[in-house]
PDB file of N, CA and C in Angstrom:
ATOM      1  N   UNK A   1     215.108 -41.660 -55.952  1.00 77.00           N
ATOM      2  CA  UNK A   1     214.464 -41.151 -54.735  1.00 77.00           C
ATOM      3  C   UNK A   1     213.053 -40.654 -55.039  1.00 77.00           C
ATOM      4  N   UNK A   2     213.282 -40.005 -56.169  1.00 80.00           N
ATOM      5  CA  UNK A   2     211.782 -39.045 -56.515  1.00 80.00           C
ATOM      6  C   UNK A   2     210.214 -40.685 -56.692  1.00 80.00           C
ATOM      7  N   UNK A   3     211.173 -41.727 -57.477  1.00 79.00           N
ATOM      8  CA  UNK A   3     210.459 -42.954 -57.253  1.00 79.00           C
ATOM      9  C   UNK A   3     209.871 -43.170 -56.029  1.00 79.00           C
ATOM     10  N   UNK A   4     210.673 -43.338 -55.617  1.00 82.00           N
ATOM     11  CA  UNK A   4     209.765 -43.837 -53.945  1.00 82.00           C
ATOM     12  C   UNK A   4     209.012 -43.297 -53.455  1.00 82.00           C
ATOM     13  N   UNK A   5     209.350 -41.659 -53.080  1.00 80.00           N
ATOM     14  CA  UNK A   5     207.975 -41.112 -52.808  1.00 80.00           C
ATOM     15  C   UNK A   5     206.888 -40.899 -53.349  1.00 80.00           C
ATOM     16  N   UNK A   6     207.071 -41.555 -54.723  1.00 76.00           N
ATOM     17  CA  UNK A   6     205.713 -41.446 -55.603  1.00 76.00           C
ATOM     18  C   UNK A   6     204.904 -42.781 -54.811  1.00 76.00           C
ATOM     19  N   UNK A   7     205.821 -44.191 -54.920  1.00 75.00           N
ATOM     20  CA  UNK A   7     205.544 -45.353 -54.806  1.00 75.00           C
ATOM     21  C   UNK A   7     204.941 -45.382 -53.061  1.00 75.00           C
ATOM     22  N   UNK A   8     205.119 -44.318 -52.546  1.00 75.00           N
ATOM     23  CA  UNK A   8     204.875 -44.383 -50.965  1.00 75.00           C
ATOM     24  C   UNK A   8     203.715 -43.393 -50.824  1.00 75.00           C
ATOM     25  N   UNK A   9     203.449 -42.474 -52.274  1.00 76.00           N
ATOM     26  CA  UNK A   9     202.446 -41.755 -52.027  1.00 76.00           C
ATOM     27  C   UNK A   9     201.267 -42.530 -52.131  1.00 76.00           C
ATOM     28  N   UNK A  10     201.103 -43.743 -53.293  1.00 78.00           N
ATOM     29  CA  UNK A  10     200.066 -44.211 -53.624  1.00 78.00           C
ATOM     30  C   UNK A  10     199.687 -45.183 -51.904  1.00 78.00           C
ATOM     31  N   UNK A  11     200.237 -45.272 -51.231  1.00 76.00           N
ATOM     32  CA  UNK A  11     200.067 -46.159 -50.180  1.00 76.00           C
ATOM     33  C   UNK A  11     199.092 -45.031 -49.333  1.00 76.00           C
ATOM     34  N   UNK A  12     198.900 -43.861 -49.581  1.00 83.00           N
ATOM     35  CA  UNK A  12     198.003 -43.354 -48.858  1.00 83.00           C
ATOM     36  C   UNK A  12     198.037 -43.459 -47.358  1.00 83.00           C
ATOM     37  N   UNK A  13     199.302 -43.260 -46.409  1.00 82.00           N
ATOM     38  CA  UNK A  13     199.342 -43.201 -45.516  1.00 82.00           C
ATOM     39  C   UNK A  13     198.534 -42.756 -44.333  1.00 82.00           C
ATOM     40  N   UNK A  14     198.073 -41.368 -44.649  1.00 84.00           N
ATOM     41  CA  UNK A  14     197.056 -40.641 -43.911  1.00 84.00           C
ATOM     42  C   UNK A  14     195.865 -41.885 -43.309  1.00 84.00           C
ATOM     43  N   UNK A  15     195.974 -42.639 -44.118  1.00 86.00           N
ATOM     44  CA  UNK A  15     194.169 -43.922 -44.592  1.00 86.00           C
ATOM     45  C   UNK A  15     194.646 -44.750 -43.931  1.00 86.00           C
ATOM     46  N   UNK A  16     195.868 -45.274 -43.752  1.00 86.00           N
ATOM     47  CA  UNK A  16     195.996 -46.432 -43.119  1.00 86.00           C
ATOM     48  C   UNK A  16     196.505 -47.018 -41.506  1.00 86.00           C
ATOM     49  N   UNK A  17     195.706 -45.652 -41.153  1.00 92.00           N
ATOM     50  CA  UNK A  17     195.278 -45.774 -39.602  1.00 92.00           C
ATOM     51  C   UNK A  17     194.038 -46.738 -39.646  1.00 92.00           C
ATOM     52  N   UNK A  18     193.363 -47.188 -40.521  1.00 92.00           N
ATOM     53  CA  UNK A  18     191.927 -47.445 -40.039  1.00 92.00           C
ATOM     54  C   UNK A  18     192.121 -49.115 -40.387  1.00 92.00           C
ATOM     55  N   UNK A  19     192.961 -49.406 -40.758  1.00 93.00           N
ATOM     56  CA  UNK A  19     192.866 -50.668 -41.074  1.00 93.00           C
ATOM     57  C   UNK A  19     193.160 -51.536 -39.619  1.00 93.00           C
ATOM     58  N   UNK A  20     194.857 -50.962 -38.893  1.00 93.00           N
ATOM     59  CA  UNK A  20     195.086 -51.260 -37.728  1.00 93.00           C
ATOM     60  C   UNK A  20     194.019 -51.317 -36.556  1.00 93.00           C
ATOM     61  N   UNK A  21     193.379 -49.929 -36.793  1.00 95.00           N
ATOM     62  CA  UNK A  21     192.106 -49.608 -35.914  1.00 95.00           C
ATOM     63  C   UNK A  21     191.196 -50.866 -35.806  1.00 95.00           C
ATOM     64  N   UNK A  22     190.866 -51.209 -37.321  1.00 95.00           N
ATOM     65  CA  UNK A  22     189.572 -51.965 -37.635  1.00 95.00           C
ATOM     66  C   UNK A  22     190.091 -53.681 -36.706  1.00 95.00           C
ATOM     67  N   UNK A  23     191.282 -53.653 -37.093  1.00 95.00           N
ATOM     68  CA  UNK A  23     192.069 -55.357 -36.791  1.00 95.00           C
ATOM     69  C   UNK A  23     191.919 -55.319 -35.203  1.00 95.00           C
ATOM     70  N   UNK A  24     192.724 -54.487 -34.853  1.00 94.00           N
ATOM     71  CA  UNK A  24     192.639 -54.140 -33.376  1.00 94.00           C
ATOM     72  C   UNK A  24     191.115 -54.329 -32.118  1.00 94.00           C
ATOM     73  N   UNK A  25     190.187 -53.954 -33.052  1.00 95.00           N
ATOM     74  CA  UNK A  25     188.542 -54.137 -32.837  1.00 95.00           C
ATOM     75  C   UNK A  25     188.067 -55.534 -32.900  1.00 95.00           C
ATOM     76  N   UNK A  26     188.971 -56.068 -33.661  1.00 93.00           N
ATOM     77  CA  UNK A  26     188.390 -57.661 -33.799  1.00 93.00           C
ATOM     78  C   UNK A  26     189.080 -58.576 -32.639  1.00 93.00           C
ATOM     79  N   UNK A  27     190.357 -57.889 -32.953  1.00 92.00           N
ATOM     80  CA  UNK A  27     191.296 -58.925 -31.823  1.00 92.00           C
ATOM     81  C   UNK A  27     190.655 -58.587 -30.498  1.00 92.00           C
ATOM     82  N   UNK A  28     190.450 -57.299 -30.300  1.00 92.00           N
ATOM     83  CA  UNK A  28     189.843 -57.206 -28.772  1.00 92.00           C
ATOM     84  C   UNK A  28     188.656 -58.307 -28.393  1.00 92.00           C
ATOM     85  N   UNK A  29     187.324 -57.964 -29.761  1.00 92.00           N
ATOM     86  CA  UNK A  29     186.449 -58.457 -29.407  1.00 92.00           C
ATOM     87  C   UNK A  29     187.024 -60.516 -29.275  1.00 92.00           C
ATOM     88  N   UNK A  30     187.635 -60.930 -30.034  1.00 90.00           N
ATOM     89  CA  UNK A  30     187.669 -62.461 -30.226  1.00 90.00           C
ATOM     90  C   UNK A  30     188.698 -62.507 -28.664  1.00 90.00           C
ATOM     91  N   UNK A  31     189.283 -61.379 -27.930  1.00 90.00           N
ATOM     92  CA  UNK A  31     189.901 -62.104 -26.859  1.00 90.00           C
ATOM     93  C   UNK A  31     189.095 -61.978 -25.368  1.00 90.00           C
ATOM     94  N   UNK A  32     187.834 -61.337 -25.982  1.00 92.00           N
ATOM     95  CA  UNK A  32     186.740 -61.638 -24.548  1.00 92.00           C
ATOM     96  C   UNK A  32     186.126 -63.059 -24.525  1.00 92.00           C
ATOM     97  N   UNK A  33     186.087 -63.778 -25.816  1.00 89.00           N
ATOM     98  CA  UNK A  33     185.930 -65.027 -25.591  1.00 89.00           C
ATOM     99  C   UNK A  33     187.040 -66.084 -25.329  1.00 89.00           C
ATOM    100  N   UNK A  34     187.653 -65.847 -24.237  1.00 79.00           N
ATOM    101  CA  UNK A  34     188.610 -66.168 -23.485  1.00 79.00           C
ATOM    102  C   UNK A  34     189.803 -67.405 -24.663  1.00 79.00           C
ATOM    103  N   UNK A  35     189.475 -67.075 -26.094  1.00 80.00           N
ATOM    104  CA  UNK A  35     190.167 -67.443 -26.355  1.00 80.00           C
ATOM    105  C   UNK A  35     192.122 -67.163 -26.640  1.00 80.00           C
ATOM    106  N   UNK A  36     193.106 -68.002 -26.681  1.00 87.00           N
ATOM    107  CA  UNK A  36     194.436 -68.101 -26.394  1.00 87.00           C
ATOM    108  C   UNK A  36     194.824 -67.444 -28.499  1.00 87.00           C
ATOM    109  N   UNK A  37     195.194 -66.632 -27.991  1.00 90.00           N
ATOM    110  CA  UNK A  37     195.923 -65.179 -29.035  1.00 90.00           C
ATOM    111  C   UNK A  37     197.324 -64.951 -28.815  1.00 90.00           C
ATOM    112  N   UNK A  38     197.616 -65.520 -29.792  1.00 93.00           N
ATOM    113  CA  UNK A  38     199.577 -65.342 -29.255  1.00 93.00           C
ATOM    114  C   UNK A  38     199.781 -64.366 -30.116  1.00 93.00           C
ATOM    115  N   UNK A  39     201.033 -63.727 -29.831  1.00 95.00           N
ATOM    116  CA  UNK A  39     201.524 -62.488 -30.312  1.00 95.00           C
ATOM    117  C   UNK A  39     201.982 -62.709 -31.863  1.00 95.00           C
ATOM    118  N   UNK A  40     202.631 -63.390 -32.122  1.00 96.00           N
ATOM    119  CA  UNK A  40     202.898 -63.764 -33.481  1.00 96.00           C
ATOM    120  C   UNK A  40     201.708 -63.296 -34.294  1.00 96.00           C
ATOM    121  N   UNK A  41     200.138 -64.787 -33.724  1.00 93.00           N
ATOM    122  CA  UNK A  41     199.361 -64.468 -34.781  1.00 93.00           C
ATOM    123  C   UNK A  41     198.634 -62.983 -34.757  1.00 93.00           C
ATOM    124  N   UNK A  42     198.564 -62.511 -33.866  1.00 94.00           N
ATOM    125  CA  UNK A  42     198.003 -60.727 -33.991  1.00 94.00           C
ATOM    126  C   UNK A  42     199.080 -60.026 -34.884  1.00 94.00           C
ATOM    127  N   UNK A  43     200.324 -60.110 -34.546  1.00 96.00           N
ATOM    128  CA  UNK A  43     201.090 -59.106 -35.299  1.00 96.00           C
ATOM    129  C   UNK A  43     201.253 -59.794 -37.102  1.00 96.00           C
ATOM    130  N   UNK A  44     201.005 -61.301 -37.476  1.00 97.00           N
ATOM    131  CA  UNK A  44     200.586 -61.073 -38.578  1.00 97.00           C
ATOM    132  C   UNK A  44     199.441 -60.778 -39.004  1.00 97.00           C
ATOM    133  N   UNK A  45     198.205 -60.704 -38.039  1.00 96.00           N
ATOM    134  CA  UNK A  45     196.838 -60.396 -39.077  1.00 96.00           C
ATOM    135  C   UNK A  45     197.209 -58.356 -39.078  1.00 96.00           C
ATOM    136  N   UNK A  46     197.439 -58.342 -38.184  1.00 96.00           N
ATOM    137  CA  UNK A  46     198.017 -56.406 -38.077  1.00 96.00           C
ATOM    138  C   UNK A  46     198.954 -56.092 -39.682  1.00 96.00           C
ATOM    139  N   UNK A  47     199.850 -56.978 -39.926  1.00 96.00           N
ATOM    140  CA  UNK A  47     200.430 -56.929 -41.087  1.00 96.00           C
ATOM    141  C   UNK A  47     199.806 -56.724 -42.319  1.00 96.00           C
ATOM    142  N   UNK A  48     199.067 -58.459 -42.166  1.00 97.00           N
ATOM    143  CA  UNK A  48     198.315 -58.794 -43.226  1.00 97.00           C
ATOM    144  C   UNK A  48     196.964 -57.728 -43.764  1.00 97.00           C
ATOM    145  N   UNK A  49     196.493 -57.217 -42.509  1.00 95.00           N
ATOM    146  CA  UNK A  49     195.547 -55.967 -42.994  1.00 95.00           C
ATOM    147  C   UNK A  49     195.824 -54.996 -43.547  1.00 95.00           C
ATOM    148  N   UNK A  50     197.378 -54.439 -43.231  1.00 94.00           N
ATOM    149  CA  UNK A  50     197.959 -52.890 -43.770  1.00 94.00           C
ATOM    150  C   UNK A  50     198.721 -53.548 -44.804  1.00 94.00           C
ATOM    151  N   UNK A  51     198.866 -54.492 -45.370  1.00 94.00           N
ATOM    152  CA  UNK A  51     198.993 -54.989 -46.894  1.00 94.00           C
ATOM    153  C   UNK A  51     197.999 -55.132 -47.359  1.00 94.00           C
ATOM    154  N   UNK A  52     196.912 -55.657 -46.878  1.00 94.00           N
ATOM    155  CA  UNK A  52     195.899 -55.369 -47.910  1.00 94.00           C
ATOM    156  C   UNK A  52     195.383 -54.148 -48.438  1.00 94.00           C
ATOM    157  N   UNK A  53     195.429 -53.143 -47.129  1.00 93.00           N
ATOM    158  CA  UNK A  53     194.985 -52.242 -47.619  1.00 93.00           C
ATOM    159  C   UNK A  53     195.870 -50.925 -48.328  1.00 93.00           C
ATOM    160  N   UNK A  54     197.171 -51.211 -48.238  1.00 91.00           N
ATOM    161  CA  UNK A  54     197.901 -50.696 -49.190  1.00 91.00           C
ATOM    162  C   UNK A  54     197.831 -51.301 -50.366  1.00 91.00           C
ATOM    163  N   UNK A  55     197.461 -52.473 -50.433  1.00 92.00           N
ATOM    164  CA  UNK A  55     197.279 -53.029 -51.919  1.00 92.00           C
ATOM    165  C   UNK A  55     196.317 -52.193 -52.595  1.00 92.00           C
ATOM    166  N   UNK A  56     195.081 -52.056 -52.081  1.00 90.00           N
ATOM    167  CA  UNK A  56     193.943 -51.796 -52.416  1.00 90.00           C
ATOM    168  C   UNK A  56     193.655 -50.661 -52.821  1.00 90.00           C
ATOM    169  N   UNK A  57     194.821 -49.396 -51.801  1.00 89.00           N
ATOM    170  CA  UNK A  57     195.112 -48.469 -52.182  1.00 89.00           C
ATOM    171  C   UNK A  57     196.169 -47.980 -53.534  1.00 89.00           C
ATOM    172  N   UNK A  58     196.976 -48.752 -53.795  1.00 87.00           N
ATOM    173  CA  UNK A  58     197.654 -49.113 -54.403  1.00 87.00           C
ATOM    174  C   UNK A  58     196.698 -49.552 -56.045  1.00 87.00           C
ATOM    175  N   UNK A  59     196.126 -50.263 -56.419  1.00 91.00           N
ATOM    176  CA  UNK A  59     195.297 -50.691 -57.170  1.00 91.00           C
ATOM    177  C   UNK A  59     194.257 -49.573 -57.563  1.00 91.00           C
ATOM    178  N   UNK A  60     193.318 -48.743 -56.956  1.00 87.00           N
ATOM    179  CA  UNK A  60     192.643 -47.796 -56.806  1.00 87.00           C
ATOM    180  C   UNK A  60     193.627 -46.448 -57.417  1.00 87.00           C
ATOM    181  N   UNK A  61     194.893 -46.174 -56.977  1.00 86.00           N
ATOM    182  CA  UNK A  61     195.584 -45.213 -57.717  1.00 86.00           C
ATOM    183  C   UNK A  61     195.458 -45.804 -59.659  1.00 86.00           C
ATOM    184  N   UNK A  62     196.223 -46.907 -59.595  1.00 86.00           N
ATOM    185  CA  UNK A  62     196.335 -47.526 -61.007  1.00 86.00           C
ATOM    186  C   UNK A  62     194.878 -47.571 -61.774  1.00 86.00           C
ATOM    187  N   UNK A  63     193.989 -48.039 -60.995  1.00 90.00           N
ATOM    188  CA  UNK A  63     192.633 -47.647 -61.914  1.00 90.00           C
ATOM    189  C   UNK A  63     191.827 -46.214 -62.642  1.00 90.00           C
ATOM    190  N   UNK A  64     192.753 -45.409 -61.353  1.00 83.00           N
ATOM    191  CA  UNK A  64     192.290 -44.086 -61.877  1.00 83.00           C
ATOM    192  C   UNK A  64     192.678 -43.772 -62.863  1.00 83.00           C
ATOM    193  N   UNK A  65     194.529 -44.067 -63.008  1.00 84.00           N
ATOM    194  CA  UNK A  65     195.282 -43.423 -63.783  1.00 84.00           C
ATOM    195  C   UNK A  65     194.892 -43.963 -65.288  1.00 84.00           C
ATOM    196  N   UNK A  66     194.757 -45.448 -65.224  1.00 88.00           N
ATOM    197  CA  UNK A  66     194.553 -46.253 -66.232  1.00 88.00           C
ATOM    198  C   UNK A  66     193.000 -45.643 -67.093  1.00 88.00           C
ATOM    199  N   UNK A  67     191.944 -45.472 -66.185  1.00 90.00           N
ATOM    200  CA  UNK A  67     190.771 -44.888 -66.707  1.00 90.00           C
ATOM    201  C   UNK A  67     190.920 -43.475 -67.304  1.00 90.00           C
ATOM    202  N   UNK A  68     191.670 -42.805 -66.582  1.00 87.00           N
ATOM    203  CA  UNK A  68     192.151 -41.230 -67.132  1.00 87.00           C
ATOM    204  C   UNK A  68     191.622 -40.258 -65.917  1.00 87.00           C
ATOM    205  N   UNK A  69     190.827 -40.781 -65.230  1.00 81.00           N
ATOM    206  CA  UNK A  69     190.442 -39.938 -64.166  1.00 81.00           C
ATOM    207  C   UNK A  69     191.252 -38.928 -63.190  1.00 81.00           C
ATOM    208  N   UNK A  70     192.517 -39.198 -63.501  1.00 71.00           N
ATOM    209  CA  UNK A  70     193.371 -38.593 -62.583  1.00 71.00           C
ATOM    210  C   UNK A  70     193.408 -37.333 -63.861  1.00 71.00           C
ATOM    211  N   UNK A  71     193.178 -36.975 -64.781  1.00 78.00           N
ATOM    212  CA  UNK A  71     193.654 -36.108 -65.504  1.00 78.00           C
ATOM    213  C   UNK A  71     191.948 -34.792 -66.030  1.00 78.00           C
ATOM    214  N   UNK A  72     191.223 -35.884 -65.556  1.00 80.00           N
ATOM    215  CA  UNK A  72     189.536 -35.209 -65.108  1.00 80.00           C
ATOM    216  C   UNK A  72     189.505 -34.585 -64.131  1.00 80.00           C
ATOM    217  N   UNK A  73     190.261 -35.276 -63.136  1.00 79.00           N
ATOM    218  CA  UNK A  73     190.010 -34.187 -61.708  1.00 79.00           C
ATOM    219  C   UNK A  73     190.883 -33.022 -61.055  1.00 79.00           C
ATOM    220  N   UNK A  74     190.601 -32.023 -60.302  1.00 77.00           N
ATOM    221  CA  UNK A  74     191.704 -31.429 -60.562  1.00 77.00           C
ATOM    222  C   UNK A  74     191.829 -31.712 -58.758  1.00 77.00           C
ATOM    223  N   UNK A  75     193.549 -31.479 -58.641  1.00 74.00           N
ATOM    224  CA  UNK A  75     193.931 -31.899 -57.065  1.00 74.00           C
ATOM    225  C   UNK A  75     193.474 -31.001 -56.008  1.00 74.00           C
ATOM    226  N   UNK A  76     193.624 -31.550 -54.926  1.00 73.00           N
ATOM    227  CA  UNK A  76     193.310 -30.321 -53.662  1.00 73.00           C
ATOM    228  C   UNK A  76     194.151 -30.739 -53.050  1.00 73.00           C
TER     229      UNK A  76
END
């Protein structure tokens, strides 16, 4: 158990409002050009963004740790 919430901390939840936000901004703008947006493909690019950016977040923890930086800084 104590695993997972480590593995769910690095996902940085708080952060990954902005990815949906950001996707959401595009889909709006690409459906004023009256183009045909089916639900499928929005709800995978919505996916595909909050995997990336848990990846990214995800990767960014491991670089710190790997560099030592996590042990330079102190938490807040």
């Amino acid at each position: 158990m104590k695993n997972i919430k480590i593995l769910l901390g690095t996902f940085r939840p708080p952060f990954l409002i902005l990815a949906p936000a950001c996707t959401l901004l595009g889909i709006a703008t690409a459906s004023t050009t009256n183009s045909h947006l089916s639900a499928l493909d929005i709800a995978l690019v919505l996916i595909g963004a909050i995997l990336a950016h848990i990846g990214v977040n995800i990767f960014n923890e491991y670089q710190d740790f790997k560099t030592g930086l996590d042990k330079k800084t102190q938490r807040t």
